[in-house]
Amino acid sequence: MDHTQNIGLQWLLITTLALLFKPAPIMLLMYDLCFLMTQVEATKVPAIIVFGDSTVDAGNNNHVQTLARSNFAPYGRDFEGGKPTGRFSNGRLATDFFSEALGIKAFIPAYLDPAYGIEDFATGVTFASAGTGYDNLTSQITNVIPLWKQIEYFKDYKAKLSAYLGKTKAEETIQQALFVTSLGTNDFVVDYYLFPSRPSQFTIEEMGGCREDLNNLARDFGGKVSGVVSKLSKELTGTKMVFLNLLDKPLHIIRNPHLYGLATSTIRIASDQEAIAHIVGRLENVGRGCCGSGTFEIAFACHEPDPFTCTNASAYAFWDSVHPTELMVRLGQDIFVGSRGFLESSPSRWAMTDHAVKHLGRKSV
């Protein structure tokens, strides 16, 4: 299978985050939605609050009766301590790197993880659940946490934060926090195209057949959401909302790995003295995942022992058959966060520019 034809079409709201390439056995371009909101006058980002699916789930599904888990080897083998955390990665997620880039902390903990408490969540927390989507039916299929429940957890979190920091400080933290939402792929892949009732409900005349039709559907949907986000950003005073199409750059990485995996095994991305990223690694394989055969393994299908699992995940773009390696996530994060300025807009797209980290927590332009 040519994974460059099945890369996840990721739509993100500001930055980064789920730079998630999704080589799946379904021949269509998938997408995630990632929304990030920040108060315009914020002087420092005190916390990152995350909602979503496996792209940003740090282990909440470990505490849910579901098969959509990754709290076992070889997942997490390159994470601190070499142990699985429930992240669908060999290491950290994009949200972890983004938190670190903003000077908050090295990783964002899962809200349901009993190893952490409100003192940890005060500066960042994820309510995300692998396998979920915007449609409630999507989460029911794999028995994971629906988006509405994640929001209920957020309400509970706010009450705990108020008790921990005091009402005034807690309100300031929430007002100045970055809110990230990364999900959407599962609605199309797990729900919409597997359940005929869904298309009829949404009056789509034709489903399936040609891959390009599905690709166009994903693009059209993203375009419509982008318009809504732009409208809301203007209406919600004090809040900056951005809808970012990250398809072009991931496709470029996948199709031109030689441009990112240099003979010196060092990739340098960025721009000036305050935003230089060095990545040690070499992208030698972009056609399959590191785990097992790399063509279908995900969750419990990606397990140890498996003699076919690669020994060096940094040589691969994908960790399992769906999720990128830590190197690939970091590479994408550095490309979008480590370039010049905050944001620049054009009629067709939003793009990250240099000094993003410098400006993100300060003032919108």
XYZ file of C-alpha atoms in Angstrom:
365
model
C 0.000 0.000 0.000
C 1.191 3.501 -0.804
C 0.842 5.405 2.438
C 1.284 8.718 0.683
C -2.199 8.192 -0.734
C -3.722 7.629 2.712
C -2.089 10.302 4.810
C -4.411 11.823 7.353
C -5.855 15.119 6.260
C -5.348 17.056 9.470
C -7.152 20.301 10.120
C -5.810 22.114 13.173
C -6.857 25.142 14.983
C -3.643 27.096 15.505
C -0.630 25.283 15.810
C 0.593 22.068 15.702
C -0.511 19.702 17.395
C -1.797 16.675 15.853
C 0.548 16.431 13.031
C -0.821 13.009 12.539
C -0.344 11.003 9.459
C -2.866 8.245 9.161
C -1.908 5.480 6.775
C -4.982 3.327 7.112
C -6.311 0.390 5.101
C -9.227 2.547 3.966
C -8.451 4.335 0.742
C -9.350 7.904 1.523
C -7.815 10.989 2.973
C -8.835 11.300 6.584
C -8.702 14.374 8.715
C -8.596 15.524 12.279
C -9.829 18.792 13.620
C -7.706 20.602 16.120
C -8.874 23.814 17.685
C -6.730 26.009 19.845
C -7.988 29.098 21.586
C -6.041 31.662 23.548
C -6.961 34.958 25.126
C -5.604 37.810 23.050
C -4.196 39.739 25.985
C -2.633 36.780 27.765
C 0.953 37.462 28.838
C 1.864 33.836 29.481
C 0.241 30.523 28.742
C -0.318 28.896 32.156
C -1.836 25.617 30.948
C -2.776 23.509 27.932
C -6.183 21.814 28.044
C -6.717 19.026 25.525
C -9.754 17.202 24.105
C -9.748 14.593 21.369
C -8.902 11.079 20.212
C -5.817 8.827 20.012
C -3.772 11.658 18.570
C -3.762 13.352 21.984
C -4.834 10.600 24.430
C -2.079 10.220 27.043
C -3.672 7.244 28.785
C -7.308 7.938 29.623
C -8.371 4.769 27.809
C -6.242 2.739 30.232
C -9.128 3.257 32.635
C -11.957 2.437 30.234
C -13.241 -1.015 29.248
C -12.250 -0.825 25.605
C -9.953 -2.492 23.092
C -8.738 0.937 21.982
C -5.711 0.875 24.268
C -1.955 1.105 23.990
C -0.772 0.619 27.583
C 1.494 -2.305 26.727
C 4.794 -2.877 24.955
C 6.131 -1.978 22.495
C 4.110 1.257 22.830
C 6.024 3.808 24.871
C 9.388 2.123 24.538
C 11.069 5.477 23.772
C 9.089 7.413 26.388
C 10.829 8.472 29.591
C 11.533 5.272 31.529
C 10.825 3.100 28.503
C 7.349 2.161 29.687
C 3.969 2.321 27.902
C 1.714 5.141 29.082
C -1.355 4.702 26.910
C -0.073 7.053 24.226
C -0.429 5.664 20.711
C 3.236 6.284 20.017
C 6.693 4.972 20.732
C 7.226 8.163 22.726
C 5.615 11.538 23.217
C 2.708 13.177 21.424
C 2.597 16.511 19.644
C 0.822 18.102 22.611
C 3.702 17.009 24.855
C 6.245 18.681 22.589
C 4.115 21.780 22.285
C 3.827 22.060 26.063
C 7.581 21.731 26.356
C 8.142 24.343 23.642
C 5.987 26.807 25.586
C 8.068 26.165 28.693
C 5.226 24.564 30.647
C 6.282 20.929 31.163
C 7.621 17.935 29.248
C 4.325 16.111 28.831
C 0.581 16.489 29.365
C -0.918 13.881 31.756
C -4.209 12.051 31.305
C -7.049 13.205 33.547
C -8.065 9.662 34.539
C -4.534 8.583 35.457
C -4.506 8.093 39.260
C -0.758 8.758 39.334
C -1.493 12.454 38.835
C -3.542 14.988 40.744
C -4.791 18.532 40.429
C -1.322 19.871 41.210
C -0.182 18.250 37.944
C -3.309 19.079 35.957
C -3.144 22.769 36.924
C -0.599 23.389 34.149
C -1.937 20.961 31.575
C -4.304 18.034 31.197
C -5.796 15.893 28.459
C -9.318 14.485 28.521
C -8.838 12.796 25.138
C -9.931 9.233 24.430
C -8.613 7.098 21.570
C -11.338 6.046 19.151
C -13.753 8.870 19.863
C -15.173 11.512 17.535
C -17.668 14.339 17.299
C -20.562 11.940 16.692
C -21.675 10.072 19.830
C -22.119 6.905 17.777
C -18.406 6.889 17.002
C -17.474 6.531 20.665
C -20.175 3.917 21.244
C -18.705 1.605 18.609
C -15.501 1.069 20.592
C -16.870 1.997 24.029
C -14.643 5.007 24.600
C -15.159 8.445 26.125
C -17.427 10.652 23.967
C -16.699 14.324 23.543
C -19.631 15.347 25.747
C -18.183 13.262 28.594
C -14.780 14.858 28.111
C -16.471 18.214 28.589
C -18.098 16.911 31.783
C -14.637 15.924 33.022
C -13.497 19.445 32.189
C -16.245 20.892 34.388
C -15.099 18.624 37.199
C -11.531 19.769 36.570
C -12.521 23.428 36.877
C -14.092 22.788 40.275
C -10.945 21.025 41.499
C -8.757 23.778 40.075
C -10.771 26.418 41.916
C -10.353 24.538 45.181
C -6.618 24.144 44.549
C -5.686 27.620 43.282
C -8.533 29.695 44.608
C -11.403 30.994 42.512
C -9.655 34.068 41.078
C -6.426 32.296 40.119
C -8.331 29.354 38.657
C -10.433 31.660 36.488
C -7.297 33.407 35.243
C -5.718 30.061 34.381
C -8.755 28.954 32.379
C -9.030 32.311 30.604
C -5.374 32.311 29.555
C -5.022 28.602 28.766
C -4.633 27.099 25.315
C -7.533 24.795 24.448
C -6.747 22.093 21.906
C -9.187 19.715 20.231
C -7.914 17.016 17.894
C -10.446 14.567 16.473
C -12.635 13.861 13.482
C -10.945 11.015 11.634
C -12.882 8.329 13.490
C -16.204 9.903 12.543
C -15.474 9.334 8.871
C -13.621 6.036 9.052
C -15.268 4.179 11.933
C -18.742 5.713 11.879
C -19.825 7.465 8.725
C -18.683 4.947 6.144
C -19.469 1.824 8.149
C -23.038 2.741 9.042
C -25.372 3.411 6.084
C -27.837 5.241 8.313
C -25.370 8.071 8.890
C -25.023 9.172 5.238
C -28.794 9.084 4.755
C -29.245 11.242 7.825
C -26.828 13.791 6.451
C -28.212 13.677 2.891
C -24.953 12.818 1.165
C -25.991 11.385 -2.197
C -23.060 9.105 -2.843
C -20.533 7.411 -0.580
C -17.536 5.406 -1.480
C -16.233 4.070 -4.695
C -13.675 6.545 -5.847
C -11.051 7.565 -3.351
C -10.941 11.064 -4.790
C -14.632 11.540 -3.997
C -13.886 10.806 -0.355
C -10.849 13.024 -0.396
C -12.939 15.858 -1.784
C -15.594 15.262 0.864
C -13.012 15.619 3.621
C -11.636 18.768 2.025
C -15.098 20.253 1.561
C -15.967 19.549 5.173
C -12.743 21.164 6.321
C -13.458 24.218 4.222
C -16.895 24.651 5.767
C -15.554 24.280 9.301
C -12.829 26.798 8.517
C -15.510 29.344 7.668
C -17.324 28.716 10.943
C -14.093 29.056 12.920
C -13.263 32.339 11.199
C -16.715 33.675 12.042
C -16.491 32.590 15.690
C -13.029 34.083 16.063
C -14.448 37.482 15.121
C -17.509 37.145 17.332
C -15.823 35.842 20.503
C -13.990 38.908 21.738
C -10.726 38.148 23.511
C -10.321 34.717 22.000
C -8.180 33.751 19.034
C -9.332 30.732 17.045
C -7.447 29.419 14.039
C -8.229 26.576 11.680
C -5.065 25.240 10.065
C -4.723 22.854 7.143
C -1.625 20.777 7.738
C -1.962 18.517 4.732
C 0.650 20.053 2.462
C 3.639 19.842 4.790
C 3.036 16.249 5.993
C 2.631 15.143 2.393
C 5.900 16.827 1.540
C 7.671 15.016 4.373
C 6.236 11.656 3.413
C 6.976 12.039 -0.283
C 10.433 13.572 0.198
C 11.968 11.841 3.242
C 15.480 12.426 1.893
C 14.999 16.125 2.533
C 14.487 15.470 6.247
C 16.669 12.438 6.932
C 20.127 13.768 6.220
C 23.344 11.781 5.953
C 24.558 13.519 9.100
C 21.447 12.150 10.861
C 20.673 15.661 12.072
C 17.638 17.590 10.898
C 17.712 21.336 11.503
C 14.491 23.200 11.132
C 13.876 26.817 11.847
C 14.817 30.032 11.660
C 16.691 32.166 14.109
C 18.614 31.998 17.344
C 15.600 31.433 19.555
C 13.811 28.764 17.527
C 16.346 26.188 16.356
C 15.369 22.555 16.515
C 17.732 19.638 16.109
C 16.319 16.182 15.564
C 18.551 13.133 15.617
C 17.164 10.463 13.362
C 16.857 9.417 9.780
C 13.673 8.729 7.866
C 14.468 5.594 5.910
C 11.014 4.036 5.721
C 7.829 5.957 5.006
C 5.902 3.106 3.396
C 4.962 1.130 6.512
C 4.878 1.358 10.285
C 7.602 0.227 12.674
C 5.392 -2.160 14.646
C 5.069 -5.669 13.213
C 4.488 -5.746 9.483
C 3.545 -2.074 9.681
C 0.496 -2.542 7.471
C -2.391 -3.279 9.856
C -1.058 -3.388 13.424
C -2.640 -0.993 15.892
C -3.654 -1.285 19.567
C -3.598 -4.960 20.658
C -2.432 -6.060 17.207
C 0.769 -4.142 17.899
C 2.311 -6.169 20.700
C 5.410 -7.943 21.951
C 7.019 -10.191 21.079
C 6.895 -9.586 17.351
C 10.057 -10.384 15.400
C 9.046 -8.016 12.615
C 8.918 -4.884 14.791
C 11.733 -2.506 13.902
C 14.540 -1.780 16.336
C 14.924 1.902 15.453
C 11.640 3.793 15.279
C 13.484 6.989 14.346
C 14.016 5.550 10.881
C 10.252 5.342 10.338
C 7.570 7.929 9.685
C 4.886 5.723 11.253
C 4.931 3.847 14.528
C 1.945 1.564 13.952
C -0.300 1.417 10.903
C -2.067 4.643 11.884
C 0.036 6.833 14.160
C 3.318 8.637 13.463
C 6.533 7.988 15.341
C 7.721 10.409 17.983
C 10.354 11.649 15.536
C 7.759 12.406 12.894
C 5.539 14.237 15.385
C 8.468 16.275 16.624
C 9.585 17.024 13.100
C 6.162 18.351 12.197
C 5.888 20.304 15.431
C 9.232 21.973 14.825
C 8.262 22.880 11.283
C 5.066 24.638 12.348
C 6.119 26.037 15.709
C 9.745 26.740 14.958
C 9.382 29.125 12.091
C 9.054 32.973 11.921
C 6.269 35.095 13.463
C 2.939 34.040 14.967
C 0.471 33.469 12.165
C 0.077 34.726 8.672
C -3.145 34.359 6.790
C -4.086 34.220 3.156
C -7.486 33.683 1.510
C -6.909 29.942 1.321
C -4.982 28.928 4.402
C -3.463 29.734 7.742
C 0.226 29.001 8.097
C 2.579 29.041 11.050
C 5.468 31.456 10.668
C 8.595 32.174 12.771
C 8.690 33.053 16.491
C 5.462 31.147 17.094
C 6.505 29.980 20.516
C 7.624 33.474 21.478
C 4.333 35.070 20.542
C 1.816 32.341 21.317
C 1.649 33.120 24.991
C 1.771 36.863 24.590
C -0.302 38.711 22.121
C -2.206 37.949 18.969
C -1.349 39.776 15.762
